Tab-separated table of C-alpha atoms (C1' of nucleotides) in Angstrom:
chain	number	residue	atom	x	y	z
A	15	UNK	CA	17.531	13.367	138.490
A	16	UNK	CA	14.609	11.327	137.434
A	17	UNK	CA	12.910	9.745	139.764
A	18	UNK	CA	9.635	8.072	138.502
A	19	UNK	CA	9.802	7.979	134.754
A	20	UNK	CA	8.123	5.646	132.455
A	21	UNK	CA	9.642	5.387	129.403
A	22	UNK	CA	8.961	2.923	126.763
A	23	UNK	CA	12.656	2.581	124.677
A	24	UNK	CA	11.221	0.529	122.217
A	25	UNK	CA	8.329	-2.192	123.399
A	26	UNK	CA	4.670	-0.614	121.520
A	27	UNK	CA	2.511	0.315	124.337
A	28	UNK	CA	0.128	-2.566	124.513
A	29	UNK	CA	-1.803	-3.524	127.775
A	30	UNK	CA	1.098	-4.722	129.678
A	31	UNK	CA	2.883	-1.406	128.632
A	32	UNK	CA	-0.186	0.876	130.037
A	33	UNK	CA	-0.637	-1.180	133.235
A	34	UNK	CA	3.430	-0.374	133.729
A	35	UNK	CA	3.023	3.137	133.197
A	36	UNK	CA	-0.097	3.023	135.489
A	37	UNK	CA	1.542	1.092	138.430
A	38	UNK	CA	5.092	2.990	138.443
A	39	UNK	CA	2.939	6.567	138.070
A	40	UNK	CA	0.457	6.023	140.563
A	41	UNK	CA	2.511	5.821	143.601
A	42	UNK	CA	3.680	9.649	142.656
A	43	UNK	CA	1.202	11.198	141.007
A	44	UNK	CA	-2.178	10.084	143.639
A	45	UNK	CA	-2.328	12.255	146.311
A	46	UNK	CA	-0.929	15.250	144.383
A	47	UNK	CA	-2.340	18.699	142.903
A	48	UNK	CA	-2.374	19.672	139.476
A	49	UNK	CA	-1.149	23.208	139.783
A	50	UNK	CA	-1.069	24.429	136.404
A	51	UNK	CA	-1.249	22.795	132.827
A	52	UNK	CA	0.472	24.246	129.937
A	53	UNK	CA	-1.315	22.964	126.455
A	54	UNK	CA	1.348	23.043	123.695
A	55	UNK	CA	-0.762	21.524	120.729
A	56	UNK	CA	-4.506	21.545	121.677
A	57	UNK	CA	-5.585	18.971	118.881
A	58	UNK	CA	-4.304	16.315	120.820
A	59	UNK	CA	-7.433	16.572	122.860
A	60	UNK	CA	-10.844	15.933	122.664
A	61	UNK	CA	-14.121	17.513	124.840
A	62	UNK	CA	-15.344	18.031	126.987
A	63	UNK	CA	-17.836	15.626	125.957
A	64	UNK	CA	-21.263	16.884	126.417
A	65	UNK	CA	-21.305	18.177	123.026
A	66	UNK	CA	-19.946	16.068	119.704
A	67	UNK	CA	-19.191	12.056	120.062
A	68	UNK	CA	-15.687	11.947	119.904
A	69	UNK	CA	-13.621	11.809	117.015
A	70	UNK	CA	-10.462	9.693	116.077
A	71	UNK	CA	-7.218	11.423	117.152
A	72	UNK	CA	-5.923	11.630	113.574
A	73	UNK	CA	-9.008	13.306	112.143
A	74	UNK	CA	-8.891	17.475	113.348
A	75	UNK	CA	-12.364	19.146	113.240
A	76	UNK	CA	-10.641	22.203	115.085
A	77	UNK	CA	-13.541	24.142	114.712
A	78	UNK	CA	-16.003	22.180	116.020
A	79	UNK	CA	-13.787	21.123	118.938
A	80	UNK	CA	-14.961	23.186	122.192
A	81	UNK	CA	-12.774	25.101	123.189
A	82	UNK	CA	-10.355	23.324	125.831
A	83	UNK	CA	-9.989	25.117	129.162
A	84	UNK	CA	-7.151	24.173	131.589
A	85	UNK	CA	-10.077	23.627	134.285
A	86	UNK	CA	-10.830	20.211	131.868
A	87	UNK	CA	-7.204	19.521	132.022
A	88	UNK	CA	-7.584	19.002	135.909
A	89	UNK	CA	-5.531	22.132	136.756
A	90	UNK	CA	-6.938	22.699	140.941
A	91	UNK	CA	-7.605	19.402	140.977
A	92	UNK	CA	-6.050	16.906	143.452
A	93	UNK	CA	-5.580	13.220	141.671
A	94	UNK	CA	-7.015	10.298	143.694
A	95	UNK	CA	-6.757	7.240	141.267
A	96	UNK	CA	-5.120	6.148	138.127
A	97	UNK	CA	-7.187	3.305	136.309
A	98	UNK	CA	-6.896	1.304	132.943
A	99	UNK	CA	-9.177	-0.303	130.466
A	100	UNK	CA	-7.366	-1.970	127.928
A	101	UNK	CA	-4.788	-0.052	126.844
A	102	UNK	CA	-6.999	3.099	127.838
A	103	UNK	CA	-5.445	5.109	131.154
A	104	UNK	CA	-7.627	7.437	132.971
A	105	UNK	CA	-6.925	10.009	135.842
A	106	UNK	CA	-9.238	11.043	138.094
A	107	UNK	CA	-9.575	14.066	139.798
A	108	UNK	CA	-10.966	14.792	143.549
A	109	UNK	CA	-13.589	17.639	141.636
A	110	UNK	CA	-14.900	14.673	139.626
A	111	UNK	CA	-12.866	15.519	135.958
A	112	UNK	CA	-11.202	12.682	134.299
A	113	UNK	CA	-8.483	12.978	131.961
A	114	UNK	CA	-8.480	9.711	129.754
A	115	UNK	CA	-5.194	8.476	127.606
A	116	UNK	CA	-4.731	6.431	124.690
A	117	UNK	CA	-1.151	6.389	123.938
A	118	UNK	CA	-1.947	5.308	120.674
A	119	UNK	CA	1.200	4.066	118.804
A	120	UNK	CA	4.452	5.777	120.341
A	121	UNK	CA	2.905	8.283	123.115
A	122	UNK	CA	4.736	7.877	126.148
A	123	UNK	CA	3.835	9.508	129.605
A	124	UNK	CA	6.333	10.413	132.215
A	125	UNK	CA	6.887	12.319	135.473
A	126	UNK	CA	9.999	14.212	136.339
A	127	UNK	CA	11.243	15.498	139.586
A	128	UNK	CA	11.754	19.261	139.971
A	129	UNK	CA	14.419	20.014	137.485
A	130	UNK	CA	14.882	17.294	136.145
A	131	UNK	CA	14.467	17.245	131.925
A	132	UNK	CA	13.217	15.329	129.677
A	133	UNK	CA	15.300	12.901	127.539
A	134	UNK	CA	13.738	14.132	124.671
A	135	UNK	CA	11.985	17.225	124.295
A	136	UNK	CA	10.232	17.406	121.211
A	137	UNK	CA	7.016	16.314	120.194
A	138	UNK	CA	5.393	17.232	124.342
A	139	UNK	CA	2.180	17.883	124.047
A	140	UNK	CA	1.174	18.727	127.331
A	141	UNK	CA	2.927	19.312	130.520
A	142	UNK	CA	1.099	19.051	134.112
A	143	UNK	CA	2.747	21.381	136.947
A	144	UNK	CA	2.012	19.070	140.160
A	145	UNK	CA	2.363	19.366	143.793
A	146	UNK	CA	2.737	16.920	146.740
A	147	UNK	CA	3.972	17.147	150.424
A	148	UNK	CA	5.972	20.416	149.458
A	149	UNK	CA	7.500	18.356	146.231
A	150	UNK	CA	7.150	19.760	142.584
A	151	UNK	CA	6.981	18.160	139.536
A	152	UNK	CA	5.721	17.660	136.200
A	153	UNK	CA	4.242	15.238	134.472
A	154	UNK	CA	4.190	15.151	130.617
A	155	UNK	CA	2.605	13.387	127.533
A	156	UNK	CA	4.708	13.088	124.835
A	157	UNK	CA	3.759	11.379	121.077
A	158	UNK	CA	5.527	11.809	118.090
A	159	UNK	CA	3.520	10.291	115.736
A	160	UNK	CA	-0.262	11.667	117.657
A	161	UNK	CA	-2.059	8.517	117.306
A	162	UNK	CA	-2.323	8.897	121.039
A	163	UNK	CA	-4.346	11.195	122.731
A	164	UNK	CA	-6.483	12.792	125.612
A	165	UNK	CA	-10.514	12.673	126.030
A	166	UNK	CA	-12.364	14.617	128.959
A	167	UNK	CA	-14.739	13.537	130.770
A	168	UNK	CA	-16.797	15.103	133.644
A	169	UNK	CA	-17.030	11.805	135.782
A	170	UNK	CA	-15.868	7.834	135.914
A	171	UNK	CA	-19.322	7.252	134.935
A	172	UNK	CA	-19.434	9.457	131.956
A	173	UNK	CA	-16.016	7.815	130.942
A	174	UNK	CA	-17.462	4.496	131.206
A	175	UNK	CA	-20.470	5.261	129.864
A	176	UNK	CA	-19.253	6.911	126.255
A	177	UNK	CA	-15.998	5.060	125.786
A	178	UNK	CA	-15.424	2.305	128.084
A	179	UNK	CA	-18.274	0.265	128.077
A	180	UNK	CA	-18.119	0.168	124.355
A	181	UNK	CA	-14.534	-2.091	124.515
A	182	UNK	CA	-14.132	-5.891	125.082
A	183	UNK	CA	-12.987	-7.303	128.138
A	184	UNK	CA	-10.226	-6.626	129.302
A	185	UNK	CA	-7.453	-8.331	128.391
A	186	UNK	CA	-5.406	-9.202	131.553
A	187	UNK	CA	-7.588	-11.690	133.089
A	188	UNK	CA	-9.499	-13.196	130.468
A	189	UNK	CA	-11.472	-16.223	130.935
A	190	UNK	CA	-12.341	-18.924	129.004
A	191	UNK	CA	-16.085	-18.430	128.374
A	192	UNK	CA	-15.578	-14.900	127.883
A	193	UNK	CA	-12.749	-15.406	124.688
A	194	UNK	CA	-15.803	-17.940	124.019
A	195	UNK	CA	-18.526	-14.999	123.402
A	196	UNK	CA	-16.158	-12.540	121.511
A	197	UNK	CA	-15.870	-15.430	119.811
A	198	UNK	CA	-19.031	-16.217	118.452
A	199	UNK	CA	-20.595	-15.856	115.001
A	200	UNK	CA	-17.297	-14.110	113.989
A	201	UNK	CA	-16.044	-15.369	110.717
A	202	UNK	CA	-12.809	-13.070	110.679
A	203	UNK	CA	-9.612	-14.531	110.890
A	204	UNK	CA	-8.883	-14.776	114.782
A	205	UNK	CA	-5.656	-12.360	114.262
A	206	UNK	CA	-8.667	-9.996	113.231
A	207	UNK	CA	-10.724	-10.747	116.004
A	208	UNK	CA	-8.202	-11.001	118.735
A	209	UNK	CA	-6.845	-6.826	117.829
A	210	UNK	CA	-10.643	-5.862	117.731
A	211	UNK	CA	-10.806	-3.885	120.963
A	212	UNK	CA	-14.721	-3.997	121.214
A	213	UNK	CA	-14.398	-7.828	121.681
A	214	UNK	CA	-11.395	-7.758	124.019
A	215	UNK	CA	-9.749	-4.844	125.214
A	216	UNK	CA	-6.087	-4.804	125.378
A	217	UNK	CA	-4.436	-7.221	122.616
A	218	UNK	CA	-2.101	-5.245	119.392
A	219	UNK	CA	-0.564	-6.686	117.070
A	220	UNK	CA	2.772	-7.933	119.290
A	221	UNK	CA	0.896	-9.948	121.671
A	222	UNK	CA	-1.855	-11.762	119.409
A	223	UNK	CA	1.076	-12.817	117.497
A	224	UNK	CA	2.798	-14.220	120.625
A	225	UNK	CA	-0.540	-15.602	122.308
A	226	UNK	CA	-1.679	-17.196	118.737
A	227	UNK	CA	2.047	-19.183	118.932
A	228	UNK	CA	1.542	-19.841	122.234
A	229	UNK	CA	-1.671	-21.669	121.806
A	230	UNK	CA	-0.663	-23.245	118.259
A	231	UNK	CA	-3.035	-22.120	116.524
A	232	UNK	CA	-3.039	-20.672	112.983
A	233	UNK	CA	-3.595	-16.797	112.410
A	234	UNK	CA	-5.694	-17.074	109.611
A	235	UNK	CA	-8.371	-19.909	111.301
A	236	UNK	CA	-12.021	-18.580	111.042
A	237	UNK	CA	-12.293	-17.093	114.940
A	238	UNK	CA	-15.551	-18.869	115.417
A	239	UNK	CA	-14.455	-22.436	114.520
A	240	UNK	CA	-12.163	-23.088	117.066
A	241	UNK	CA	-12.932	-25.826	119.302
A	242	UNK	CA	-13.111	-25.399	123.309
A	243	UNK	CA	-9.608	-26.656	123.902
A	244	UNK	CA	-8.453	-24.244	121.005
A	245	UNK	CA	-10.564	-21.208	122.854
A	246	UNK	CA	-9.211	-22.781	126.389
A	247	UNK	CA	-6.039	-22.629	125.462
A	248	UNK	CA	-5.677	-19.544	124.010
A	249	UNK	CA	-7.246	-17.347	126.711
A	250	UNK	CA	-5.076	-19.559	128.999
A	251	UNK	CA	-1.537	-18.709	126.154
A	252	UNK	CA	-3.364	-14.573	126.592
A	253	UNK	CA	-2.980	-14.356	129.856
A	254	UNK	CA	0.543	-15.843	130.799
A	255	UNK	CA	1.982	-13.752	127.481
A	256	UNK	CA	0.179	-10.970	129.057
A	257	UNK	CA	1.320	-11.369	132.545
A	258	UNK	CA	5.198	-12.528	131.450
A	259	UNK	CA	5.468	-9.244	129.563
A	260	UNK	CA	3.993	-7.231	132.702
A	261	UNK	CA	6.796	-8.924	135.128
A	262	UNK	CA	9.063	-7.939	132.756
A	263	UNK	CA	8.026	-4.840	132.185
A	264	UNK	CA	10.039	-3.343	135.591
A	265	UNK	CA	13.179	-4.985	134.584
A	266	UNK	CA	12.836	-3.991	131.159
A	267	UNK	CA	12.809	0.118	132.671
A	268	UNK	CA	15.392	-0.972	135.322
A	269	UNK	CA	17.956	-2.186	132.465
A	270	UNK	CA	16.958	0.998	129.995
A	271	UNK	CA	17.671	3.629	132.948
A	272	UNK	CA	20.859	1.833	134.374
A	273	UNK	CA	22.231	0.996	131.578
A	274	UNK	CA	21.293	3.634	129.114
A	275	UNK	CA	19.704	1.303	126.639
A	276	UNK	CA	22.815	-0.983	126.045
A	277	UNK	CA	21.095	-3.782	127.087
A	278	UNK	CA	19.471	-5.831	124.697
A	279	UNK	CA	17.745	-8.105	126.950
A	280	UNK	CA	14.491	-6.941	126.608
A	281	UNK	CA	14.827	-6.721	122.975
A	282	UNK	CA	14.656	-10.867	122.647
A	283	UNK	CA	11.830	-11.221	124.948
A	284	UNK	CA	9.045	-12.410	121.539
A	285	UNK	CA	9.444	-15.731	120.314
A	286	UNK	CA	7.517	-14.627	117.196
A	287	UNK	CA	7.188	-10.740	116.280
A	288	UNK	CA	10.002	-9.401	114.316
A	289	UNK	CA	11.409	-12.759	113.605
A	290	UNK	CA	10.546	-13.636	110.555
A	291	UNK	CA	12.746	-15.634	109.005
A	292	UNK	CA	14.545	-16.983	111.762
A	293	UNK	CA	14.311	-20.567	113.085
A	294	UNK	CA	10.919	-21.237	115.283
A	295	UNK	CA	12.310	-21.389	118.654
A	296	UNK	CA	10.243	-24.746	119.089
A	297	UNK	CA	10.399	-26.829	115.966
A	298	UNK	CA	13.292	-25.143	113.557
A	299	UNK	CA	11.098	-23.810	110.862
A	300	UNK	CA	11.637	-20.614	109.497
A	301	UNK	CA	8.969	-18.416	110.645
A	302	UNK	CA	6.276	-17.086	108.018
A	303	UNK	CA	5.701	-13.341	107.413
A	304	UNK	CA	2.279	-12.201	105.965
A	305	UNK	CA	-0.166	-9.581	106.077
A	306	UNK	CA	-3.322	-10.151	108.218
A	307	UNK	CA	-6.208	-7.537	109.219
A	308	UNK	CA	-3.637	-4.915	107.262
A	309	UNK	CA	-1.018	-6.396	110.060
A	310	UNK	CA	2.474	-7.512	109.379
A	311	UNK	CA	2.152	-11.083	111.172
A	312	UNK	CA	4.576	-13.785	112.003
A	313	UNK	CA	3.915	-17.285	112.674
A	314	UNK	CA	5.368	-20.598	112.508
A	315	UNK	CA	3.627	-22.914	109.298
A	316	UNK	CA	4.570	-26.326	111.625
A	317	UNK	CA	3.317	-25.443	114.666
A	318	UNK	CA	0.231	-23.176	114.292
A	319	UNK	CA	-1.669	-25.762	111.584
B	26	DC	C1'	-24.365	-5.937	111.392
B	27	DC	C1'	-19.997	-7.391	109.602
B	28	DG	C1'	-15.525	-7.318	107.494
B	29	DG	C1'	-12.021	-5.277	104.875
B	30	DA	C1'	-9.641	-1.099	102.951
B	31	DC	C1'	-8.111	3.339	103.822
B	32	DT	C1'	-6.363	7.045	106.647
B	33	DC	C1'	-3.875	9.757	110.034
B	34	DC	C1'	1.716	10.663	111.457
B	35	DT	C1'	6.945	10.728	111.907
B	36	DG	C1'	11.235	8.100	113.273
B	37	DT	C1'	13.928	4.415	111.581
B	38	DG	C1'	16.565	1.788	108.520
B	39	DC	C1'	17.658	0.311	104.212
B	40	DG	C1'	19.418	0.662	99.311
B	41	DC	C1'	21.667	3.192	95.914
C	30	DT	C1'	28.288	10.179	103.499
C	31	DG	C1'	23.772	11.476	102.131
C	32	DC	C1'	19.537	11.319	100.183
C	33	DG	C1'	14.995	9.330	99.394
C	34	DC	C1'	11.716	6.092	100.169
C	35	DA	C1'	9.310	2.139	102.175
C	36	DC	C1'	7.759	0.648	106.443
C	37	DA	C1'	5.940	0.406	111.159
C	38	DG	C1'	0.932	0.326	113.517
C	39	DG	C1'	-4.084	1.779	116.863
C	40	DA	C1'	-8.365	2.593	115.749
C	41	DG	C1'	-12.005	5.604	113.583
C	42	DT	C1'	-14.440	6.012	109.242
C	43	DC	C1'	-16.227	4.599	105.063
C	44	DC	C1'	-18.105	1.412	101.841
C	45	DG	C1'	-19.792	-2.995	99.833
DNA sequence: CCGGACTCCTGTGCGC
DNA sequence: TGCGCACAGGAGTCCG
């Protein structure tokens, strides 16, 4: 049987996505020891980092990657926290190695009880053998389409330091001033601005679609000439969007697992993405599809002037 | 420095 | 029924 998994049926992982996987993995996972690690496609991982900056997932310099030993990959180690930055997940080790996880586009990860399998098995990159109280289990990190991936790092600081403190804010409780100062002297269209994840961490393209409706404002607007009560009101539309989807994010797994993805609940939760075409829930209008930033974007012409 | 185009990858869904 | 193709997107890199 599985006991803790996080899937994600269909919803991209996004901030509210990660933070799910982080708060239904941490109660199992902290507190146990990494027994052994079995690697099944070593390009999906990058470092240790003491040598080259790190490279995009999709680009493989195989041999100029070091040479990945399971020690990196936390095996001995016991985990003592699970923490997120954006849609970035890191695990930290008691011996002071970190594992952080971008699961990029459609990388999902999971832990299983002893015995229990996988939904689906292909496309698992790596599989962690863990041990708690006398319980086994395993935790894996599966991505078809390996726009995810894992970094090492030797600390929280180093982590921080390389990769973290280059990314925005994060997402989840924005404030005003601070969507205010990503803001400035950017002439991008705020769709643009808003998936940048060096201004604000945390946004893709599913929830600036949702927060830009939210906050009526127009996609395309030039993301330094909105007004205070446009910037007020759209770190305000951010963080409820942000925080709705997180609520829902337990009933969403709930309905998947019980029901064995026949409910479509979860499926109507955006009042904008994926509806083009269809009647603006507020005002009637057919919503508008275009491309923005190289996104596929809906919006509502009435409403978002 | 900034912004836009291009690129990686595979499952899905559509049209013929 | 089956095949082929367009499409989906996070984020690093490159170029003007």
């Amino acid at each position: 049987m599985v006991i803790a998994a996080t899937f994600l049926p269909s919803t991209m992982p996004e901030l509210p996505e990660v933070e799910h996987v982080r708060c239904t993995l941490a109660p199992v996972l902290v507190g146990a020891r990494i027994d052994d690690v079995r690697l099944v496609r070593r390009d999906i991982v990058t470092g240790p980092a003491t040598s080259k900056p790190h490279s995009a997932p999709g680009i493989r310099k195989t041999s100029r990657t070091p040479r990945i030993r399971r020690a990196d990959l936390l095996r001995g180690q016991t985990i003592i926290a699970l923490h997120r930055h954006g849609k970035q997940l890191a695990i930290e080790g008691n011996a002071g190695g970190v594992l952080c996880i971008h699961l990029g586009m459609t990388g999902q990860l999971f832990y299983l009880d002893r015995g229990a399998r996988p939904p689906n098995a292909a496309h698992i990159h790596s599989i962690w053998r863990t041990e708690r109280n006398g319980e086994t289990g395993r935790l894996m990190f599966r991505d078809p389409r390996r726009f995810g991936g894992i970094w090492v790092f030797e600390s929280m600081d180093q982590l921080e330091d390389e990769r973290w403190n280059m990314l925005g804010v994060d997402a989840l409780d924005l404030r005003v001033q601070e969507l205010r100062t990503a803001l400035t002297g950017r002439k991008s269209p705020i769709k643009a601005a808003l998936l940048n994840q060096n201004l604000i961490a945390g946004l893709g393209n599913i929830y600036v679609d949702e927060a830009l409706f939210a906050a009526a404002i127009h996609p395309l607007r030039r993301a330094d000439d909105l007004d205070r009560a446009d910037t007020r009101r759209l770190a305000h539309s951010i963080r409820r969007v942000l925080r709705a989807a997180l609520r829902s994010g337990g009933s969403t797994l709930r309905d998947y697992v019980d029901a064995q993805g026949r409910s479509g609940e979860f499926t109507s939760r955006h009042r904008v993405y994926g509806r083009a075409g269809l009647p603006c829930v507020k005002c009637g209008t057919a919503l508008v599809k275009a491309v923005i930033a190289q996104r596929t974007t809906c919006f509502c012409s009435h409403c978002q002037p």
